[in-house]
Coordinates of N, CA, C and O in Angstrom, one line a residue:
X1 N -29.7 -25.6 -2.3 CA -30.2 -26.5 -3.1 C -30.9 -26.1 -4.4 O -30.9 -24.7 -4.6
X2 N -30.8 -26.9 -5.3 CA -31.2 -26.3 -6.7 C -32.6 -26.4 -6.9 O -33.5 -27.1 -6.4
X3 N -33.1 -25.4 -7.8 CA -34.3 -25.1 -8.0 C -34.7 -25.6 -9.3 O -35.7 -25.7 -9.8
X4 N -33.6 -26.4 -10.1 CA -34.0 -26.8 -11.5 C -35.0 -27.8 -11.4 O -35.7 -27.9 -12.4
X5 N -35.2 -28.6 -10.5 CA -36.1 -29.4 -10.5 C -37.7 -28.8 -10.5 O -38.5 -29.4 -11.1
X6 N -37.8 -27.8 -9.7 CA -38.8 -27.0 -9.7 C -39.3 -26.6 -11.0 O -40.5 -26.4 -11.3
X7 N -38.1 -26.0 -11.8 CA -38.4 -25.3 -12.9 C -39.0 -26.3 -14.1 O -39.7 -25.9 -15.0
X8 N -38.8 -27.6 -13.9 CA -39.0 -28.6 -15.2 C -40.4 -28.8 -14.7 O -41.1 -29.6 -15.6
X9 N -40.9 -28.6 -13.5 CA -42.5 -29.0 -13.3 C -43.6 -28.0 -14.0 O -43.1 -26.8 -14.1
X10 N -44.6 -28.3 -14.1 CA -45.8 -27.3 -14.6 C -46.2 -26.6 -13.4 O -46.8 -26.9 -12.4
X11 N -45.6 -25.2 -13.5 CA -45.6 -24.5 -12.2 C -46.8 -23.5 -12.4 O -47.2 -22.8 -11.6
X12 N -47.5 -23.3 -13.6 CA -48.4 -22.3 -13.7 C -49.9 -22.9 -13.4 O -50.1 -24.1 -14.0
X13 N -50.7 -22.6 -12.5 CA -52.1 -22.6 -12.5 C -53.0 -22.2 -13.5 O -52.4 -20.9 -14.0
X14 N -53.7 -22.7 -14.2 CA -54.7 -21.9 -15.1 C -56.1 -21.9 -15.0 O -56.6 -22.6 -13.9
X15 N -56.6 -21.0 -15.6 CA -58.2 -20.8 -15.4 C -58.8 -21.8 -16.5 O -58.2 -22.4 -17.2
X16 N -60.1 -21.7 -16.6 CA -60.8 -22.5 -17.5 C -60.4 -22.6 -18.8 O -60.5 -23.4 -19.7
X17 N -60.1 -21.2 -19.3 CA -59.5 -21.3 -20.6 C -58.2 -21.5 -21.0 O -57.5 -21.2 -22.0
X18 N -57.5 -22.1 -19.9 CA -56.0 -22.4 -20.1 C -54.8 -21.2 -19.9 O -53.8 -21.4 -20.2
X19 N -55.2 -20.0 -19.8 CA -54.6 -18.9 -19.3 C -54.0 -19.1 -17.9 O -54.8 -19.5 -16.9
X20 N -52.7 -18.7 -17.8 CA -52.0 -18.9 -16.6 C -52.6 -17.7 -15.6 O -52.7 -16.9 -15.7
X21 N -52.9 -18.5 -14.1 CA -53.4 -17.4 -13.3 C -52.4 -17.3 -12.0 O -52.5 -16.2 -11.4
X22 N -51.3 -18.1 -12.1 CA -50.5 -18.2 -10.8 C -49.1 -18.6 -11.5 O -49.0 -19.4 -12.2
X23 N -48.3 -18.1 -11.0 CA -46.9 -18.3 -11.1 C -46.1 -18.7 -10.1 O -46.4 -18.3 -8.8
X24 N -44.8 -19.5 -10.2 CA -43.9 -19.4 -8.8 C -42.9 -18.6 -9.1 O -42.2 -18.3 -10.1
X25 N -42.4 -18.1 -8.0 CA -41.3 -17.1 -7.9 C -40.3 -17.6 -6.7 O -40.7 -18.1 -5.6
X26 N -38.7 -17.4 -7.3 CA -37.9 -18.0 -6.2 C -37.4 -16.3 -5.6 O -37.1 -15.8 -6.4
X27 N -37.5 -16.7 -4.3 CA -37.4 -15.4 -3.8 C -36.0 -15.2 -3.0 O -35.5 -16.4 -2.6
X28 N -35.4 -14.0 -2.8 CA -34.2 -13.8 -2.1 C -34.2 -12.4 -1.7 O -34.9 -11.5 -2.0
X29 N -33.1 -12.1 -0.7 CA -33.1 -10.8 0.0 C -32.0 -10.0 -0.6 O -30.8 -10.7 -1.0
X30 N -32.0 -8.7 -0.8 CA -30.8 -7.9 -0.9 C -31.0 -6.9 0.0 O -32.0 -6.1 0.2
X31 N -30.0 -6.9 1.1 CA -30.4 -6.1 2.3 C -31.6 -6.6 2.8 O -31.6 -7.9 3.0
X32 N -32.5 -5.7 3.3 CA -33.7 -6.3 4.0 C -35.0 -6.6 3.1 O -36.1 -6.8 3.2
X33 N -34.9 -6.0 1.5 CA -35.7 -6.0 0.7 C -35.6 -7.2 0.1 O -34.8 -8.0 -0.2
X34 N -37.0 -7.5 -0.3 CA -37.4 -9.2 -0.9 C -37.8 -8.8 -2.5 O -38.5 -7.9 -2.8
X35 N -36.8 -9.9 -3.1 CA -37.0 -9.7 -4.5 C -37.2 -11.1 -5.0 O -37.0 -12.1 -4.2
X36 N -37.5 -11.4 -6.3 CA -37.7 -12.8 -7.0 C -37.6 -12.7 -8.4 O -37.7 -11.7 -9.0
X37 N -37.3 -13.8 -8.8 CA -37.1 -14.2 -10.2 C -38.2 -15.4 -10.4 O -38.6 -16.2 -9.5
X38 N -39.0 -15.4 -11.7 CA -39.7 -16.3 -12.0 C -39.1 -17.6 -11.8 O -37.8 -17.5 -12.5
X39 N -39.5 -18.7 -11.4 CA -39.0 -19.7 -11.4 C -38.2 -20.5 -12.4 O -37.3 -21.4 -12.4
X40 N -38.9 -20.3 -13.6 CA -38.5 -20.9 -15.0 C -37.3 -19.9 -15.3 O -36.7 -20.5 -16.4
X41 N -37.0 -18.9 -14.9 CA -36.0 -18.2 -15.2 C -34.6 -18.7 -14.4 O -33.6 -18.7 -14.6
X42 N -34.8 -19.5 -13.4 CA -34.0 -20.1 -12.5 C -33.5 -21.2 -12.8 O -34.0 -22.3 -12.8
X43 N -32.0 -21.3 -12.8 CA -31.5 -22.8 -13.6 C -31.2 -23.4 -12.0 O -31.4 -24.6 -12.0
X44 N -30.6 -22.7 -11.2 CA -30.3 -23.2 -10.0 C -29.8 -22.1 -8.9 O -29.6 -20.9 -9.3
X45 N -29.8 -22.7 -7.7 CA -29.3 -21.9 -6.5 C -28.0 -22.5 -6.0 O -27.9 -23.6 -5.7
X46 N -26.9 -21.8 -5.8 CA -25.8 -22.2 -5.5 C -24.9 -21.6 -4.1 O -25.3 -20.3 -4.2
X47 N -24.4 -22.3 -3.1 CA -23.6 -21.5 -2.3 C -22.4 -20.7 -3.1 O -22.2 -20.8 -4.2
X48 N -21.9 -19.7 -2.5 CA -20.9 -18.9 -3.3 C -20.0 -19.5 -3.9 O -19.5 -20.6 -3.1
X49 N -19.3 -19.1 -5.0 CA -18.4 -19.7 -5.9 C -17.4 -18.9 -6.1 O -17.4 -17.7 -6.1
X50 N -16.2 -19.4 -6.2 CA -14.9 -18.5 -6.7 C -15.2 -17.9 -8.0 O -15.3 -18.7 -8.7
X51 N -15.1 -16.3 -8.2 CA -15.1 -15.8 -9.3 C -13.9 -15.6 -9.7 O -13.0 -15.0 -8.9
X52 N -13.5 -15.6 -11.0 CA -12.3 -14.7 -11.5 C -12.8 -13.5 -12.1 O -13.6 -13.1 -12.4
X53 N -12.0 -12.5 -11.5 CA -12.0 -11.1 -11.7 C -12.1 -10.9 -13.5 O -11.2 -11.3 -14.0
X54 N -12.8 -9.8 -13.7 CA -12.5 -9.3 -15.1 C -12.1 -8.1 -15.3 O -12.8 -6.8 -14.9
X55 N -10.8 -7.7 -15.7 CA -10.2 -6.3 -15.8 C -11.3 -5.5 -16.6 O -11.8 -5.9 -17.7
X56 N -11.3 -4.3 -16.3 CA -12.4 -3.2 -16.9 C -13.8 -3.4 -16.9 O -14.3 -2.7 -17.6
X57 N -14.2 -4.4 -16.3 CA -15.7 -4.7 -16.5 C -16.2 -3.9 -15.3 O -15.8 -3.2 -14.7
X58 N -17.7 -3.4 -15.7 CA -18.7 -2.7 -14.6 C -18.2 -3.0 -13.2 O -18.3 -4.1 -12.9
X59 N -18.5 -2.2 -12.4 CA -18.4 -2.6 -11.1 C -19.5 -3.4 -10.5 O -19.3 -4.1 -9.4
X60 N -20.5 -3.7 -11.2 CA -21.7 -5.0 -10.8 C -21.1 -6.2 -11.3 O -22.0 -7.0 -10.8
X61 N -20.1 -6.2 -12.2 CA -19.5 -7.4 -12.6 C -18.6 -7.9 -11.7 O -17.4 -7.6 -11.6
X62 N -18.9 -9.0 -10.9 CA -18.0 -9.4 -10.0 C -17.0 -10.5 -10.4 O -16.3 -11.0 -9.8
X63 N -17.1 -11.1 -11.5 CA -16.3 -12.0 -12.1 C -17.0 -13.1 -13.1 O -17.9 -12.8 -13.5
X64 N -16.2 -13.9 -13.3 CA -16.7 -15.4 -14.2 C -16.5 -16.5 -13.3 O -15.6 -16.6 -12.6
X65 N -17.4 -17.0 -13.6 CA -17.7 -18.7 -12.9 C -17.5 -19.8 -14.0 O -18.0 -19.5 -14.9
X66 N -16.7 -20.7 -13.3 CA -16.6 -22.0 -14.4 C -18.0 -22.8 -13.6 O -17.8 -23.6 -12.6
X67 N -19.1 -23.0 -14.3 CA -20.2 -23.7 -14.0 C -20.2 -25.1 -14.7 O -20.7 -25.1 -15.9
X68 N -19.7 -26.1 -14.3 CA -19.4 -27.2 -14.7 C -19.0 -27.1 -16.3 O -19.6 -27.5 -17.3
X69 N -17.8 -26.4 -16.5 CA -17.2 -26.2 -17.8 C -18.1 -25.1 -18.5 O -17.4 -24.5 -19.7
X70 N -19.1 -24.4 -18.2 CA -19.6 -23.3 -19.0 C -19.3 -21.9 -18.3 O -19.1 -21.7 -16.8
X71 N -18.6 -20.8 -19.0 CA -18.4 -19.7 -18.2 C -19.5 -18.9 -18.1 O -20.3 -18.6 -19.1
X72 N -19.8 -18.5 -16.9 CA -20.7 -17.7 -16.7 C -20.5 -16.2 -15.8 O -19.7 -16.4 -15.0
X73 N -21.2 -15.2 -16.4 CA -20.7 -13.8 -15.7 C -21.5 -13.7 -14.2 O -22.7 -14.3 -14.3
X74 N -20.9 -13.4 -13.5 CA -21.4 -13.1 -12.2 C -21.7 -11.5 -11.9 O -20.9 -11.1 -11.7
X75 N -23.2 -11.2 -11.5 CA -23.3 -9.9 -11.2 C -23.7 -9.7 -9.7 O -24.2 -10.7 -9.3
X76 N -23.3 -8.7 -9.3 CA -23.9 -8.2 -7.9 C -25.2 -7.6 -8.3 O -25.3 -6.6 -8.8
X77 N -26.3 -8.4 -7.9 CA -27.6 -8.0 -8.2 C -27.9 -6.7 -7.5 O -28.9 -5.8 -8.2
X78 N -27.7 -6.5 -6.3 CA -27.8 -5.1 -5.7 C -27.1 -3.8 -6.4 O -27.9 -2.8 -6.4
X79 N -26.0 -4.1 -6.8 CA -25.4 -3.0 -7.7 C -26.0 -2.8 -9.0 O -26.4 -1.7 -9.3
X80 N -26.6 -3.9 -9.5 CA -27.2 -4.0 -10.8 C -28.3 -3.1 -10.8 O -28.6 -2.6 -11.8
X81 N -29.1 -3.2 -9.9 CA -30.3 -2.5 -9.6 C -30.3 -1.3 -9.0 O -31.3 -0.5 -8.8
X82 N -29.1 -1.1 -8.5 CA -28.7 0.3 -7.9 C -29.2 0.6 -6.5 O -29.4 1.5 -5.8
X83 N -29.1 -0.5 -5.8 CA -29.5 -0.6 -4.5 C -28.2 -0.2 -3.6 O -28.4 0.4 -2.3
X84 N -26.9 -0.7 -4.0 CA -25.8 -0.5 -3.6 C -24.7 0.3 -4.2 O -24.8 -0.2 -5.7
X85 N -24.0 1.4 -3.8 CA -22.9 1.8 -4.4 C -22.0 0.8 -4.8 O -21.5 0.0 -3.9
X86 N -21.1 1.2 -5.8 CA -19.6 0.2 -6.2 C -18.9 0.4 -4.9 O -18.7 1.5 -4.5
X87 N -18.3 -0.9 -4.6 CA -17.5 -0.9 -3.4 C -18.3 -1.2 -2.2 O -17.5 -1.7 -1.1
X88 N -19.6 -0.9 -2.0 CA -20.1 -1.2 -0.7 C -20.5 -2.8 -0.6 O -20.7 -3.3 -1.6
X89 N -20.2 -3.2 0.7 CA -20.0 -4.7 0.7 C -21.6 -5.2 0.9 O -22.5 -4.2 1.1
X90 N -21.5 -6.6 0.7 CA -22.9 -7.2 1.2 C -23.5 -6.9 2.4 O -22.9 -6.7 3.5
X91 N -25.0 -6.7 2.3 CA -25.5 -6.2 3.7 C -25.7 -7.3 4.7 O -25.6 -7.1 6.0
X92 N -26.0 -8.3 4.2 CA -26.0 -9.8 4.8 C -24.8 -10.5 4.7 O -24.2 -10.7 3.5
X93 N -24.8 -11.5 5.8 CA -23.7 -12.3 5.6 C -24.0 -13.8 4.8 O -23.0 -14.5 4.4
X94 N -25.2 -14.2 4.5 CA -25.4 -15.6 4.1 C -25.8 -15.3 2.5 O -26.6 -15.8 2.0
X95 N -24.6 -15.0 1.7 CA -24.9 -14.6 0.3 C -24.7 -15.9 -0.4 O -24.5 -17.2 0.1
X96 N -25.6 -15.9 -1.7 CA -25.6 -17.3 -2.4 C -25.8 -16.8 -4.0 O -25.8 -15.3 -4.2
X97 N -25.5 -17.9 -4.7 CA -25.5 -17.3 -6.3 C -27.0 -17.9 -7.0 O -27.0 -18.9 -6.8
X98 N -27.7 -16.9 -7.6 CA -28.9 -17.5 -8.4 C -28.4 -17.6 -9.8 O -27.9 -16.5 -10.3
X99 N -28.5 -18.7 -10.4 CA -28.0 -18.9 -11.9 C -29.3 -18.8 -12.4 O -30.3 -19.6 -12.5
X100 N -29.3 -17.8 -13.5 CA -30.6 -17.6 -14.3 C -30.3 -18.1 -15.7 O -29.2 -17.8 -16.4
X101 N -31.3 -18.3 -16.5 CA -31.1 -19.1 -17.7 C -32.1 -18.1 -18.5 O -33.3 -18.5 -18.5
X102 N -31.7 -17.1 -19.2 CA -32.6 -16.1 -20.0 C -31.9 -16.4 -21.6 O -31.3 -17.0 -22.0
X103 N -33.1 -15.3 -22.4 CA -32.9 -15.4 -23.7 C -31.4 -14.9 -24.0 O -30.9 -15.1 -25.1
X104 N -30.8 -14.3 -23.0 CA -29.2 -13.7 -23.1 C -28.3 -14.8 -22.8 O -27.1 -14.4 -22.7
X105 N -28.8 -16.0 -22.4 CA -27.9 -17.0 -21.9 C -27.9 -17.2 -20.5 O -28.7 -16.7 -19.8
X106 N -26.8 -17.8 -20.0 CA -26.8 -18.2 -18.6 C -25.8 -17.1 -17.7 O -24.8 -16.9 -18.1
X107 N -26.5 -16.6 -16.8 CA -25.7 -15.4 -16.0 C -26.2 -15.6 -14.4 O -27.1 -16.2 -14.1
X108 N -25.2 -15.2 -13.8 CA -25.3 -15.4 -12.3 C -25.5 -14.4 -11.4 O -24.9 -13.2 -12.1
X109 N -26.1 -14.5 -10.4 CA -26.3 -13.0 -9.6 C -26.0 -13.3 -8.2 O -26.4 -14.5 -7.7
X110 N -25.6 -12.4 -7.5 CA -25.3 -12.5 -6.0 C -26.4 -12.0 -5.4 O -26.6 -10.8 -5.5
X111 N -27.0 -12.8 -4.3 CA -28.1 -12.5 -3.6 C -27.5 -12.4 -2.0 O -26.7 -13.3 -1.8
X112 N -28.2 -11.7 -1.2 CA -27.7 -11.8 0.2 C -28.0 -13.0 0.9 O -27.3 -13.4 2.0
X113 N -29.3 -13.3 0.5 CA -30.0 -14.4 1.4 C -31.0 -15.1 0.7 O -31.8 -14.3 -0.1
X114 N -31.2 -16.4 0.3 CA -32.0 -17.3 -0.3 C -33.4 -17.4 0.5 O -33.3 -17.1 1.7
X115 N -34.6 -17.2 -0.4 CA -35.7 -17.2 0.6 C -36.4 -18.4 0.0 O -35.7 -19.6 -0.1
X116 N -37.7 -18.5 -0.4 CA -38.4 -19.6 -0.6 C -39.1 -19.5 -1.9 O -39.0 -18.7 -2.6
X117 N -39.5 -20.5 -2.5 CA -40.2 -20.5 -3.7 C -41.8 -20.4 -3.3 O -42.3 -21.1 -2.6
X118 N -42.3 -19.2 -3.6 CA -43.6 -18.9 -3.6 C -44.5 -18.9 -4.8 O -44.2 -18.5 -5.7
X119 N -46.3 -19.3 -4.5 CA -47.1 -19.0 -5.8 C -47.3 -17.6 -5.4 O -47.6 -17.0 -4.4
X120 N -47.5 -17.1 -6.5 CA -47.9 -15.7 -7.0 C -49.2 -15.6 -7.9 O -49.1 -16.0 -9.1
X121 N -50.3 -15.1 -7.5 CA -51.2 -14.9 -8.4 C -51.1 -13.8 -9.2 O -50.9 -12.6 -8.6
X122 N -51.4 -13.9 -10.4 CA -50.9 -13.0 -11.4 C -51.9 -11.6 -11.2 O -51.3 -10.5 -11.5
X123 N -53.1 -11.8 -10.7 CA -53.7 -10.8 -10.6 C -53.5 -9.8 -9.5 O -54.1 -8.6 -9.0
X124 N -52.6 -10.2 -8.5 CA -51.9 -9.7 -7.4 C -50.5 -8.8 -7.6 O -50.2 -7.9 -6.8
X125 N -50.2 -8.9 -8.9 CA -49.1 -8.4 -9.4 C -49.4 -6.9 -9.8 O -49.9 -6.7 -10.4
X126 N -48.8 -5.9 -8.9 CA -49.1 -4.5 -9.5 C -48.0 -3.9 -10.1 O -46.8 -4.3 -10.0
X127 N -48.3 -2.7 -10.8 CA -46.9 -2.2 -11.5 C -46.1 -1.5 -10.6 O -46.4 -1.4 -9.6
X128 N -44.7 -1.1 -11.4 CA -44.0 -0.7 -10.4 C -44.2 0.7 -9.8 O -44.7 1.6 -10.5
X129 N -43.9 0.9 -8.3 CA -44.3 2.3 -8.1 C -43.6 3.7 -9.1 O -42.7 3.5 -9.7
X130 N -44.4 4.6 -8.9 CA -43.8 5.9 -9.9 C -42.5 6.4 -9.2 O -41.7 7.0 -9.9
X131 N -42.5 6.0 -7.9 CA -41.3 6.9 -7.3 C -39.9 5.8 -7.9 O -39.0 6.4 -7.7
X132 N -40.2 4.8 -8.5 CA -38.8 4.1 -9.1 C -38.5 4.9 -10.2 O -39.3 5.2 -11.0
X133 N -37.3 5.2 -10.2 CA -36.4 5.8 -11.7 C -36.8 4.7 -12.9 O -37.0 3.7 -12.6
X134 N -36.6 5.5 -14.1 CA -36.8 4.6 -15.2 C -35.7 3.6 -15.2 O -36.1 2.5 -15.6
X135 N -34.7 3.6 -14.8 CA -33.7 2.6 -14.9 C -34.0 1.3 -13.8 O -33.7 0.4 -14.3
X136 N -34.3 1.8 -12.9 CA -34.7 0.7 -11.7 C -36.2 0.2 -12.3 O -36.3 -1.3 -12.3
X137 N -37.2 0.7 -12.9 CA -38.1 0.1 -13.4 C -38.2 -0.8 -14.6 O -38.8 -1.8 -14.8
X138 N -36.9 -0.5 -15.2 CA -36.6 -1.6 -16.4 C -36.4 -2.8 -16.0 O -36.5 -3.9 -16.6
X139 N -35.9 -3.1 -14.7 CA -35.6 -4.4 -14.1 C -36.3 -4.9 -13.3 O -36.2 -6.0 -12.9
X140 N -37.6 -4.2 -13.2 CA -38.8 -4.7 -12.4 C -39.9 -5.1 -13.0 O -40.5 -4.1 -13.9
X141 N -40.6 -6.2 -13.0 CA -41.8 -6.8 -13.7 C -42.9 -6.1 -12.9 O -44.2 -5.9 -13.6
X142 N -42.9 -6.1 -11.6 CA -43.8 -5.6 -10.8 C -43.8 -5.6 -9.2 O -42.8 -6.2 -9.1
X143 N -44.8 -5.4 -8.7 CA -44.5 -5.8 -7.2 C -45.8 -6.5 -6.6 O -46.8 -6.4 -7.2
X144 N -45.5 -7.2 -5.5 CA -46.8 -8.2 -4.8 C -46.6 -8.0 -3.5 O -45.3 -7.8 -2.6
X145 N -47.7 -7.8 -2.8 CA -47.7 -7.5 -1.0 C -47.7 -9.3 -0.7 O -48.4 -10.0 -1.2
X146 N -46.7 -9.6 0.1 CA -46.4 -11.0 0.2 C -46.4 -10.9 2.3 O -45.3 -10.3 2.4
X147 N -47.2 -11.3 2.9 CA -47.6 -11.3 4.1 C -47.2 -9.6 4.6 O -47.8 -8.7 4.1
X148 N -46.0 -9.5 5.3 CA -45.8 -8.3 5.8 C -44.6 -7.4 5.0 O -43.8 -6.7 5.5
X149 N -44.4 -8.2 3.6 CA -43.3 -7.8 3.0 C -43.6 -7.0 1.7 O -44.9 -7.6 1.1
X150 N -43.1 -6.6 0.6 CA -43.2 -6.3 -0.6 C -42.1 -7.0 -1.3 O -41.0 -6.7 -1.1
X151 N -42.6 -8.0 -2.3 CA -41.9 -8.3 -3.3 C -41.6 -7.7 -4.4 O -42.9 -7.4 -5.1
X152 N -40.3 -7.3 -4.9 CA -40.1 -6.9 -6.1 C -39.9 -7.8 -7.1 O -38.9 -8.7 -7.2
X153 N -40.6 -8.3 -8.1 CA -40.4 -9.4 -9.4 C -39.5 -8.8 -10.1 O -39.9 -8.0 -10.8
X154 N -38.3 -9.4 -10.4 CA -37.4 -9.0 -11.3 C -37.7 -9.5 -12.7 O -37.8 -10.6 -12.6
X155 N -37.0 -8.8 -13.8 CA -37.2 -9.3 -15.0 C -35.9 -9.9 -15.5 O -34.6 -9.3 -15.6
X156 N -35.8 -11.2 -15.5 CA -34.3 -11.9 -15.6 C -33.9 -11.5 -16.9 O -32.7 -11.2 -17.3
X157 N -34.7 -11.2 -18.2 CA -34.1 -11.1 -19.3 C -33.6 -9.5 -19.4 O -32.5 -9.1 -20.0
X158 N -34.0 -8.7 -18.6 CA -33.7 -7.3 -18.6 C -32.3 -7.3 -17.8 O -31.3 -6.4 -18.1
X159 N -32.4 -7.9 -16.7 CA -31.2 -7.9 -16.0 C -30.0 -8.7 -16.5 O -28.8 -8.1 -16.2
X160 N -30.1 -9.6 -17.2 CA -29.0 -10.3 -17.8 C -28.8 -9.5 -19.3 O -27.7 -10.4 -19.9
X161 N -29.6 -8.9 -19.7 CA -29.1 -8.3 -21.2 C -27.6 -7.6 -21.2 O -27.3 -6.8 -20.4
X162 N -27.0 -7.8 -22.1 CA -25.5 -7.9 -21.9 C -25.1 -6.0 -22.2 O -24.5 -5.5 -21.4
X163 N -26.0 -5.4 -23.3 CA -26.0 -4.1 -23.2 C -26.2 -3.1 -22.0 O -25.7 -2.3 -22.0
X164 N -27.3 -3.7 -21.3 CA -27.5 -3.1 -20.2 C -26.3 -3.3 -18.8 O -26.7 -2.4 -18.1
X165 N -25.6 -4.1 -19.1 CA -24.6 -4.5 -18.1 C -23.6 -3.0 -18.1 O -22.9 -2.9 -17.1
X166 N -23.9 -2.3 -19.1 CA -22.8 -1.1 -18.9 C -23.8 0.0 -18.5 O -23.2 1.1 -18.4
X167 N -25.0 0.0 -18.2 CA -25.9 1.0 -17.9 C -26.3 0.8 -16.5 O -27.7 1.1 -16.2
X168 N -25.6 0.5 -15.3 CA -26.0 0.1 -14.1 C -26.7 1.8 -13.5 O -26.0 2.7 -13.5
X169 N -27.9 1.8 -13.1 CA -28.1 2.9 -12.3 C -27.2 3.0 -11.0 O -27.2 2.1 -10.5
X170 N -27.2 4.3 -10.6 CA -26.5 4.6 -9.4 C -27.2 4.8 -8.2 O -28.6 5.3 -8.2
X171 N -27.0 4.2 -7.0 CA -27.4 4.0 -5.8 C -27.5 5.3 -5.4 O -26.8 6.5 -5.7
X172 N -28.7 5.9 -4.6 CA -28.6 7.2 -4.3 C -28.6 7.3 -2.7 O -29.0 6.4 -1.8

């Protein structure tokens, strides 16, 4: 299903001064880890689409999608943030494409399994752990405890930055 309807709604709760106190996050899994993008950065979520391979592209670039006449770069998000090494297959079988609309244009990302759109109080977002290397910290806005999980909130602008497409961190 598409989350574009959610993105057009007023998704931020505000305090008495009009400052946002809460935001909505579109969640998904990469392996068993829980990740999310701010719902305002998500254009839509799609079932897997056929991608045209791009010769000489980085290993995290899985190809180009034709999205209603618009050419969209498709990234393997797990490789992009260094969770999987090039050539490693998806951990789970229910993959989907998250289409992001950021300051760098429209870019698609492959996730293993779509989750829910959840409300996150901004005061519950903690900085990235110091154990994250600098390359991974660049892609993460912060972490949030969600029930029995830790949600890593990804930065859509950093993930989709074209210059950064050449600098994928290596999985360890």
